[in-house]
CSV table of C-alpha atoms and ligand atoms in Angstrom, one decimal:
chain,number,residue,atom,x,y,z
A,1,MET,CA,-14.4,3.5,-1.6
A,2,SER,CA,-12.7,1.2,-4.5
A,3,LYS,CA,-9.5,1.7,-6.3
A,4,SER,CA,-9.6,3.4,-9.7
A,5,VAL,CA,-7.2,4.1,-12.4
A,6,LEU,CA,-7.6,8.6,-13.1
A,7,GLN,CA,-6.0,11.0,-15.7
A,8,LEU,CA,-6.3,13.8,-13.0
A,9,PRO,CA,-5.3,17.3,-14.6
A,10,VAL,CA,-2.9,19.1,-12.8
A,11,ILE,CA,-4.6,22.4,-12.0
A,12,GLU,CA,-2.2,24.4,-10.5
A,13,ARG,CA,1.7,24.3,-9.4
A,14,ALA,CA,4.0,26.2,-7.3
A,15,GLU,CA,7.3,25.8,-5.4
A,16,ALA,CA,6.3,24.9,-1.6
A,17,ALA,CA,9.7,25.2,-0.3
A,18,ARG,CA,13.5,24.4,-1.6
A,19,GLN,CA,13.6,21.6,-3.7
A,20,VAL,CA,9.6,20.6,-2.7
A,21,VAL,CA,7.1,21.7,-5.2
A,22,ARG,CA,2.7,22.1,-4.6
A,23,LEU,CA,0.8,20.3,-7.3
A,24,THR,CA,-3.3,20.4,-7.2
A,25,LEU,CA,-5.1,17.9,-9.2
A,26,GLN,CA,-8.8,18.1,-10.3
A,27,ALA,CA,-10.0,14.9,-8.7
A,28,PRO,CA,-13.7,15.5,-6.9
A,29,GLU,CA,-14.4,12.1,-5.7
A,30,TRP,CA,-10.9,11.3,-3.9
A,31,ALA,CA,-11.0,15.6,-2.6
A,32,ARG,CA,-14.2,13.7,-1.1
A,33,ALA,CA,-12.7,10.7,0.1
A,34,ALA,CA,-9.1,11.2,0.9
A,35,ARG,CA,-8.2,11.2,4.9
A,36,ALA,CA,-4.4,11.6,6.3
A,37,GLY,CA,-2.8,9.0,5.5
A,38,HIS,CA,-4.4,7.7,2.4
A,39,PHE,CA,-2.2,8.1,-0.3
A,40,ILE,CA,-2.2,7.6,-4.5
A,41,ASN,CA,0.9,6.0,-7.7
A,42,LEU,CA,1.5,8.1,-10.0
A,43,LEU,CA,2.7,6.9,-13.5
A,44,VAL,CA,6.0,9.4,-14.2
A,45,PRO,CA,4.4,11.0,-17.2
A,46,GLY,CA,7.0,11.4,-20.1
A,47,ARG,CA,9.6,8.6,-18.6
A,48,ARG,CA,8.9,5.0,-20.4
A,49,ASP,CA,12.1,3.9,-18.8
A,50,LEU,CA,10.3,4.2,-15.5
A,51,LEU,CA,8.0,1.2,-15.1
A,52,TRP,CA,6.9,1.7,-11.2
A,53,ARG,CA,5.0,3.8,-10.2
A,54,ARG,CA,5.3,6.7,-7.2
A,55,PRO,CA,3.8,6.9,-3.9
A,56,PHE,CA,2.4,10.3,-3.2
A,57,SER,CA,0.8,10.8,0.1
A,58,VAL,CA,-2.6,13.4,0.4
A,59,HIS,CA,-1.6,16.2,1.5
A,60,ARG,CA,-4.7,18.0,1.4
A,61,ALA,CA,-8.4,18.0,0.0
A,62,ASP,CA,-10.8,21.3,-1.2
A,63,ARG,CA,-13.9,19.4,-1.3
A,64,SER,CA,-15.5,22.1,-2.1
A,65,ARG,CA,-13.5,22.8,-5.4
A,66,GLY,CA,-13.0,19.1,-6.2
A,67,THR,CA,-8.9,19.0,-5.6
A,68,ILE,CA,-6.2,17.3,-4.0
A,69,ASP,CA,-3.1,19.0,-3.5
A,70,LEU,CA,0.6,16.9,-3.2
A,71,LEU,CA,4.1,17.8,-1.7
A,72,VAL,CA,6.6,16.7,-4.5
A,73,ALA,CA,10.4,16.8,-3.0
A,74,ARG,CA,12.5,16.3,-5.5
A,75,MET,CA,14.4,13.4,-4.7
A,76,GLY,CA,15.4,11.6,-8.3
A,77,ARG,CA,14.7,10.8,-11.6
A,78,GLY,CA,10.6,10.3,-11.2
A,79,SER,CA,10.1,13.0,-8.3
A,80,GLU,CA,12.3,15.5,-10.1
A,81,SER,CA,9.9,14.9,-13.9
A,82,LEU,CA,6.8,14.8,-11.6
A,83,ALA,CA,7.5,18.4,-9.6
A,84,GLU,CA,8.1,19.8,-13.5
A,85,CYS,CA,4.1,19.1,-14.1
A,86,ALA,CA,2.3,22.4,-15.1
A,87,PRO,CA,-1.1,23.5,-15.7
A,88,GLY,CA,-2.8,21.5,-18.4
A,89,ASP,CA,-1.1,18.3,-17.6
A,90,HIS,CA,-2.5,15.1,-16.6
A,91,LEU,CA,-1.2,12.5,-14.8
A,92,ASP,CA,-2.1,9.2,-14.2
A,93,ALA,CA,-2.9,8.0,-10.6
A,94,ILE,CA,-4.1,4.8,-8.8
A,95,GLY,CA,-5.9,5.9,-5.5
A,96,LEU,CA,-6.9,6.0,-3.3
A,97,LEU,CA,-4.9,3.8,-1.5
A,98,GLY,CA,-3.4,2.8,2.1
A,99,ASN,CA,-5.4,3.2,5.3
A,100,CYS,CA,-5.3,6.3,7.4
A,101,PHE,CA,-4.4,7.7,11.2
A,102,PRO,CA,-7.2,7.5,13.2
A,103,PHE,CA,-8.9,9.0,15.8
A,104,ASP,CA,-11.4,9.1,19.1
A,105,PRO,CA,-13.3,12.2,19.6
A,106,GLY,CA,-12.1,12.1,23.2
A,107,LEU,CA,-8.7,13.1,22.1
A,108,HIS,CA,-7.2,15.8,24.9
A,109,GLU,CA,-4.6,16.3,22.7
A,110,ILE,CA,-3.0,15.7,19.1
A,111,ILE,CA,0.6,15.5,18.6
A,112,MET,CA,1.6,15.7,14.7
A,113,VAL,CA,5.8,15.3,14.1
A,114,ALA,CA,7.1,15.9,11.1
A,115,GLY,CA,10.5,15.8,9.9
A,116,GLY,CA,11.3,16.9,6.2
A,117,ILE,CA,8.9,15.8,3.5
A,118,GLY,CA,6.8,14.0,6.2
A,119,ILE,CA,4.6,17.2,6.5
A,120,ALA,CA,2.6,16.1,3.6
A,121,PRO,CA,0.0,14.1,5.1
A,122,PHE,CA,-0.4,16.6,7.8
A,123,ASP,CA,-2.7,19.3,6.1
A,124,LEU,CA,-5.5,16.9,5.4
A,125,LEU,CA,-5.1,15.7,9.2
A,126,LEU,CA,-5.5,18.8,10.5
A,127,GLN,CA,-8.8,19.3,7.9
A,128,ASP,CA,-9.8,15.8,9.7
A,129,VAL,CA,-9.8,17.1,12.8
A,130,GLN,CA,-11.0,20.1,12.6
A,131,GLY,CA,-13.9,19.7,14.4
A,132,PHE,CA,-12.2,18.8,17.3
A,133,SER,CA,-11.9,20.7,20.4
A,134,CYS,CA,-8.6,18.9,21.5
A,135,LYS,CA,-5.6,20.7,21.4
A,136,LYS,CA,-3.2,20.2,18.2
A,137,SER,CA,-0.2,21.1,18.1
A,138,LEU,CA,3.0,20.4,15.4
A,139,PHE,CA,6.2,20.0,15.9
A,140,TYR,CA,8.0,20.2,12.4
A,141,GLY,CA,11.6,20.0,11.5
A,142,ALA,CA,14.0,20.7,8.8
A,143,ARG,CA,17.1,21.1,7.5
A,144,SER,CA,17.0,25.2,7.4
A,145,ALA,CA,14.5,27.9,6.8
A,146,GLY,CA,14.1,27.8,3.2
A,147,ASP,CA,13.0,23.8,3.5
A,148,LEU,CA,9.8,24.2,5.3
A,149,CYS,CA,6.4,23.9,3.6
A,150,ARG,CA,4.3,26.4,5.3
A,151,SER,CA,0.9,26.4,5.6
A,152,THR,CA,-2.2,28.8,6.3
A,153,LEU,CA,-4.1,26.3,7.7
A,154,TRP,CA,-2.0,25.8,10.6
A,155,ALA,CA,-3.6,29.3,12.2
A,156,GLU,CA,-6.9,28.6,10.7
A,157,SER,CA,-7.0,25.2,12.9
A,158,GLY,CA,-5.5,26.6,15.6
A,159,ALA,CA,-2.7,24.6,15.6
A,160,GLU,CA,0.1,24.9,18.3
A,161,VAL,CA,3.4,25.1,16.1
A,162,HIS,CA,7.2,24.1,17.1
A,163,LEU,CA,9.4,25.0,14.2
A,164,THR,CA,13.1,23.4,14.3
A,165,THR,CA,15.5,23.2,11.5
A,166,GLU,CA,19.4,22.1,11.9
A,167,ASP,CA,21.1,25.1,11.2
A,168,GLY,CA,19.2,27.4,13.7
A,169,SER,CA,17.8,29.7,11.2
A,170,THR,CA,14.1,29.4,12.0
A,171,GLY,CA,12.7,27.6,15.2
A,172,SER,CA,14.9,25.8,17.6
A,173,ARG,CA,18.2,24.9,16.4
A,174,GLY,CA,18.3,21.0,16.0
A,175,LEU,CA,16.2,17.4,15.6
A,176,VAL,CA,12.5,18.2,15.6
A,177,GLN,CA,12.3,14.8,18.3
A,178,ASP,CA,14.8,17.3,21.0
A,179,GLU,CA,12.1,19.5,20.6
A,180,LEU,CA,9.5,17.1,21.3
A,181,ARG,CA,10.8,15.3,24.0
A,182,ARG,CA,11.4,18.6,25.8
A,183,TYR,CA,7.9,19.2,25.5
A,184,LEU,CA,6.7,15.9,26.7
A,185,GLY,CA,9.2,16.4,29.4
A,186,SER,CA,7.9,19.5,31.1
A,187,SER,CA,4.3,17.6,31.7
A,188,ALA,CA,3.8,14.6,33.8
A,189,ASN,CA,0.5,13.6,32.4
A,190,HIS,CA,0.2,11.8,29.0
A,191,ALA,CA,-3.6,11.1,29.1
A,192,GLY,CA,-5.2,11.8,26.3
A,193,ARG,CA,-2.4,12.1,24.2
A,194,VAL,CA,-1.9,11.2,21.0
A,195,ILE,CA,1.6,11.1,18.6
A,196,TYR,CA,0.9,11.4,15.0
A,197,GLY,CA,4.3,11.3,12.8
A,198,CYS,CA,5.9,10.8,9.6
A,199,GLY,CA,9.4,11.4,8.7
A,200,PRO,CA,13.1,9.9,8.4
A,201,THR,CA,13.5,6.7,10.4
A,202,PRO,CA,15.7,8.1,13.0
A,203,MET,CA,12.7,10.1,13.7
A,204,LEU,CA,10.6,7.8,13.5
A,205,ALA,CA,12.1,5.1,16.1
A,206,ALA,CA,13.0,8.1,18.4
A,207,LEU,CA,9.1,8.4,18.7
A,208,ARG,CA,8.5,5.0,19.2
A,209,GLU,CA,10.7,5.3,22.4
A,210,MET,CA,9.2,8.5,23.5
A,211,ALA,CA,5.8,7.0,23.1
A,212,LEU,CA,6.8,3.5,24.9
A,213,ALA,CA,8.5,5.4,27.3
A,214,LEU,CA,5.7,7.9,28.5
A,215,GLY,CA,2.9,5.4,27.5
A,216,ILE,CA,1.8,7.6,24.8
A,217,LYS,CA,-0.7,6.3,21.8
A,218,GLY,CA,1.0,6.7,18.7
A,219,TYR,CA,1.1,6.1,15.2
A,220,VAL,CA,3.2,6.3,12.3
A,221,THR,CA,2.8,6.9,8.5
A,222,VAL,CA,6.0,5.1,6.7
A,223,GLU,CA,7.4,6.2,3.7
A,224,ASN,CA,9.0,3.2,2.4
A,225,ARG,CA,10.3,2.4,-1.1
A,226,MET,CA,7.3,1.1,-3.2
A,227,ALA,CA,7.6,-0.9,-6.6
A,228,CYS,CA,4.4,-2.3,-7.1
A,229,GLY,CA,2.4,-0.8,-4.7
A,230,PHE,CA,-0.5,-3.5,-4.1
A,231,GLY,CA,1.5,-6.2,-2.2
A,232,ALA,CA,3.1,-8.7,-5.2
A,233,CYS,CA,6.6,-7.9,-4.9
A,234,VAL,CA,7.1,-7.7,-1.1
A,235,GLY,CA,9.4,-4.5,-1.6
A,236,CYS,CA,8.0,-2.7,1.0
A,237,ALA,CA,8.5,-4.7,4.2
A,238,VAL,CA,8.1,-3.4,7.7
A,239,GLU,CA,8.7,-5.6,10.6
A,240,LEU,CA,6.9,-6.3,13.1
A,241,ALA,CA,8.1,-6.0,16.7
A,242,GLU,CA,6.3,-9.1,17.9
A,243,ALA,CA,5.4,-12.0,15.2
A,244,ARG,CA,1.7,-12.5,15.3
A,245,ARG,CA,0.6,-16.0,15.8
A,246,ASP,CA,0.6,-17.9,13.0
A,247,GLY,CA,4.0,-16.4,12.9
A,248,GLN,CA,4.0,-13.4,10.9
A,249,LYS,CA,6.6,-11.2,11.2
A,250,TYR,CA,6.4,-8.9,8.2
A,251,LEU,CA,3.9,-6.8,7.2
A,252,LEU,CA,3.8,-4.4,4.1
A,253,ALA,CA,3.5,-0.6,3.6
A,254,CYS,CA,1.8,-0.6,0.3
A,255,LYS,CA,-1.6,-3.1,1.5
A,256,ASP,CA,-1.2,-3.3,5.3
A,257,GLY,CA,-0.4,0.6,5.8
A,258,PRO,CA,1.1,3.5,5.0
A,259,VAL,CA,-0.2,4.1,9.1
A,260,PHE,CA,0.7,1.4,11.6
A,261,PRO,CA,0.5,1.5,15.8
A,262,ILE,CA,4.0,3.2,16.8
A,263,GLU,CA,4.3,-0.1,19.2
A,264,GLU,CA,3.6,-2.5,16.7
A,265,ILE,CA,6.5,-2.2,14.0
A,266,LEU,CA,10.7,-1.9,13.6
A,267,PHE,CA,12.7,1.1,12.8
A,268,HIS,CA,15.4,0.1,11.0
A,269,ASP,CA,18.6,2.5,9.4
B,1,FAD,C1,3.0,5.7,1.3
B,1,FAD,C2,4.2,6.7,0.8
B,1,FAD,C3,4.1,8.1,0.2
B,1,FAD,C4,4.4,9.0,0.4
B,1,FAD,N1,4.4,10.8,0.0
B,1,FAD,C5,5.3,11.3,-0.1
B,1,FAD,C6,4.6,12.8,-0.3
B,1,FAD,O1,3.9,12.7,-0.4
B,1,FAD,N2,5.9,13.2,-1.0
B,1,FAD,C7,6.9,13.2,-1.2
B,1,FAD,O2,8.1,14.3,-1.6
B,1,FAD,N3,7.5,11.8,-1.5
B,1,FAD,C8,6.9,11.0,-0.7
B,1,FAD,N4,6.7,9.3,-0.5
B,1,FAD,C9,8.4,9.2,-1.5
B,1,FAD,C10,8.4,9.1,-2.7
B,1,FAD,O3,7.4,8.6,-3.4
B,1,FAD,C11,9.9,8.5,-3.2
B,1,FAD,O4,10.7,9.8,-3.0
B,1,FAD,C12,9.7,9.1,-4.7
B,1,FAD,O5,8.9,7.6,-5.4
B,1,FAD,C13,10.8,8.9,-5.2
B,1,FAD,O6,10.8,8.4,-6.3
B,1,FAD,P1,12.0,8.7,-7.3
B,1,FAD,O7,12.1,8.2,-8.7
B,1,FAD,O8,12.2,10.7,-7.6
B,1,FAD,O9,13.5,8.5,-6.6
B,1,FAD,P2,14.7,7.3,-7.2
B,1,FAD,O10,15.1,7.5,-8.5
B,1,FAD,O11,14.2,5.8,-6.9
B,1,FAD,O12,15.2,7.1,-6.4
B,1,FAD,C14,16.5,9.0,-5.9
B,1,FAD,C15,16.6,8.6,-4.8
B,1,FAD,O13,15.5,8.7,-3.5
B,1,FAD,C16,16.2,7.8,-2.6
B,1,FAD,N5,14.2,7.1,-2.0
B,1,FAD,C17,13.3,6.8,-3.3
B,1,FAD,N6,12.5,6.5,-2.6
B,1,FAD,C18,12.3,6.4,-1.3
B,1,FAD,C19,11.2,6.8,-0.3
B,1,FAD,N7,10.4,6.4,-0.3
B,1,FAD,N8,11.6,7.2,1.2
B,1,FAD,C20,13.4,6.9,1.0
B,1,FAD,N9,13.8,7.6,0.3
B,1,FAD,C21,13.9,7.2,-1.1
B,1,FAD,C22,16.5,6.7,-3.2
B,1,FAD,O14,17.2,5.7,-2.2
B,1,FAD,C23,17.3,7.2,-3.8
B,1,FAD,O15,18.4,7.7,-3.2
B,1,FAD,C24,6.2,9.0,-0.4
B,1,FAD,C25,6.6,7.0,-0.3
B,1,FAD,C26,5.5,6.6,0.5
B,1,FAD,C27,6.0,4.7,0.3
B,2,FES,S1,5.3,-2.5,-2.9
B,2,FES,FE1,4.9,-4.1,-3.9
B,2,FES,S2,4.1,-5.5,-2.3
B,2,FES,FE2,4.3,-3.3,-1.4
């Protein structure tokens, strides 16, 4: 699908969790075409001082209504303003951008691992794999119960959900990667499993280590800081674990990603 710049009407706004807002945008073409991993680049309305667009994953697509949902976590000036958008506002958006999570219908288990706002692409992933008979497991961690963005799709899709919170207020106390490590440790056969991860860098690094140690295939979507969003500024470089034959040592999250095979890239704090 070719990229376009659209003015998208905001049709709903809801608080999804502490400091996270869900925006529903009318975008019929993107609702049809979006797959998990795709993102859009938004101009921050009313902020002429913020020149660079801000990237947001497509969180959910309602193909019959022609809408897409975004989860916007309040991180700084841009996301604070975007989170204040209300029905009736219009957002200037470029999309659809990036690649998406690959799947193989022969998989035995899809293991999604989300840390914090890294939950954003996984509703769409659950929608993408709805027709697959494989087991779907979602590991999702946040600081506290109020920081978790819950979704009706978890039950509808039959996903087995493992929640963790750092303060133990919901689910297991601790980090999501530790819960996953326990889960994987309870079985010796990992054939047909795939891990999909999105979240903070230490979580992605831990997933990489587990996947390599256990021989599990995996993909991550990275949320590097971006500026131009189309490969011009080299501000979103991702380091390759092994240089390519032509000596290339870096890829660009905006142009080559944001989804990468877990073994291909390195994570640095
Ligand atoms: C492909 C992609 C998909 C994304 N999807 C989502 C999403 O679905 N929902 C969502 O809430 N956010 C998402 N992000 C992150 C989001 O784009 C940033 O949080 C946002 O651009 C920050 O802008 P700001 O003006 O609010 O922050 P700034 O004022 O620019 O910065 C405020 C603080 O946030 C930190 N920060 C800024 N950008 C990032 C980043 N990319 N990652 C981590 N810390 C950052 C800065 O270091 C600073 O400490 C995504 C990023 C990428 C690259
Ligand atoms: S954001 Fe400019 S090259 Fe990726």
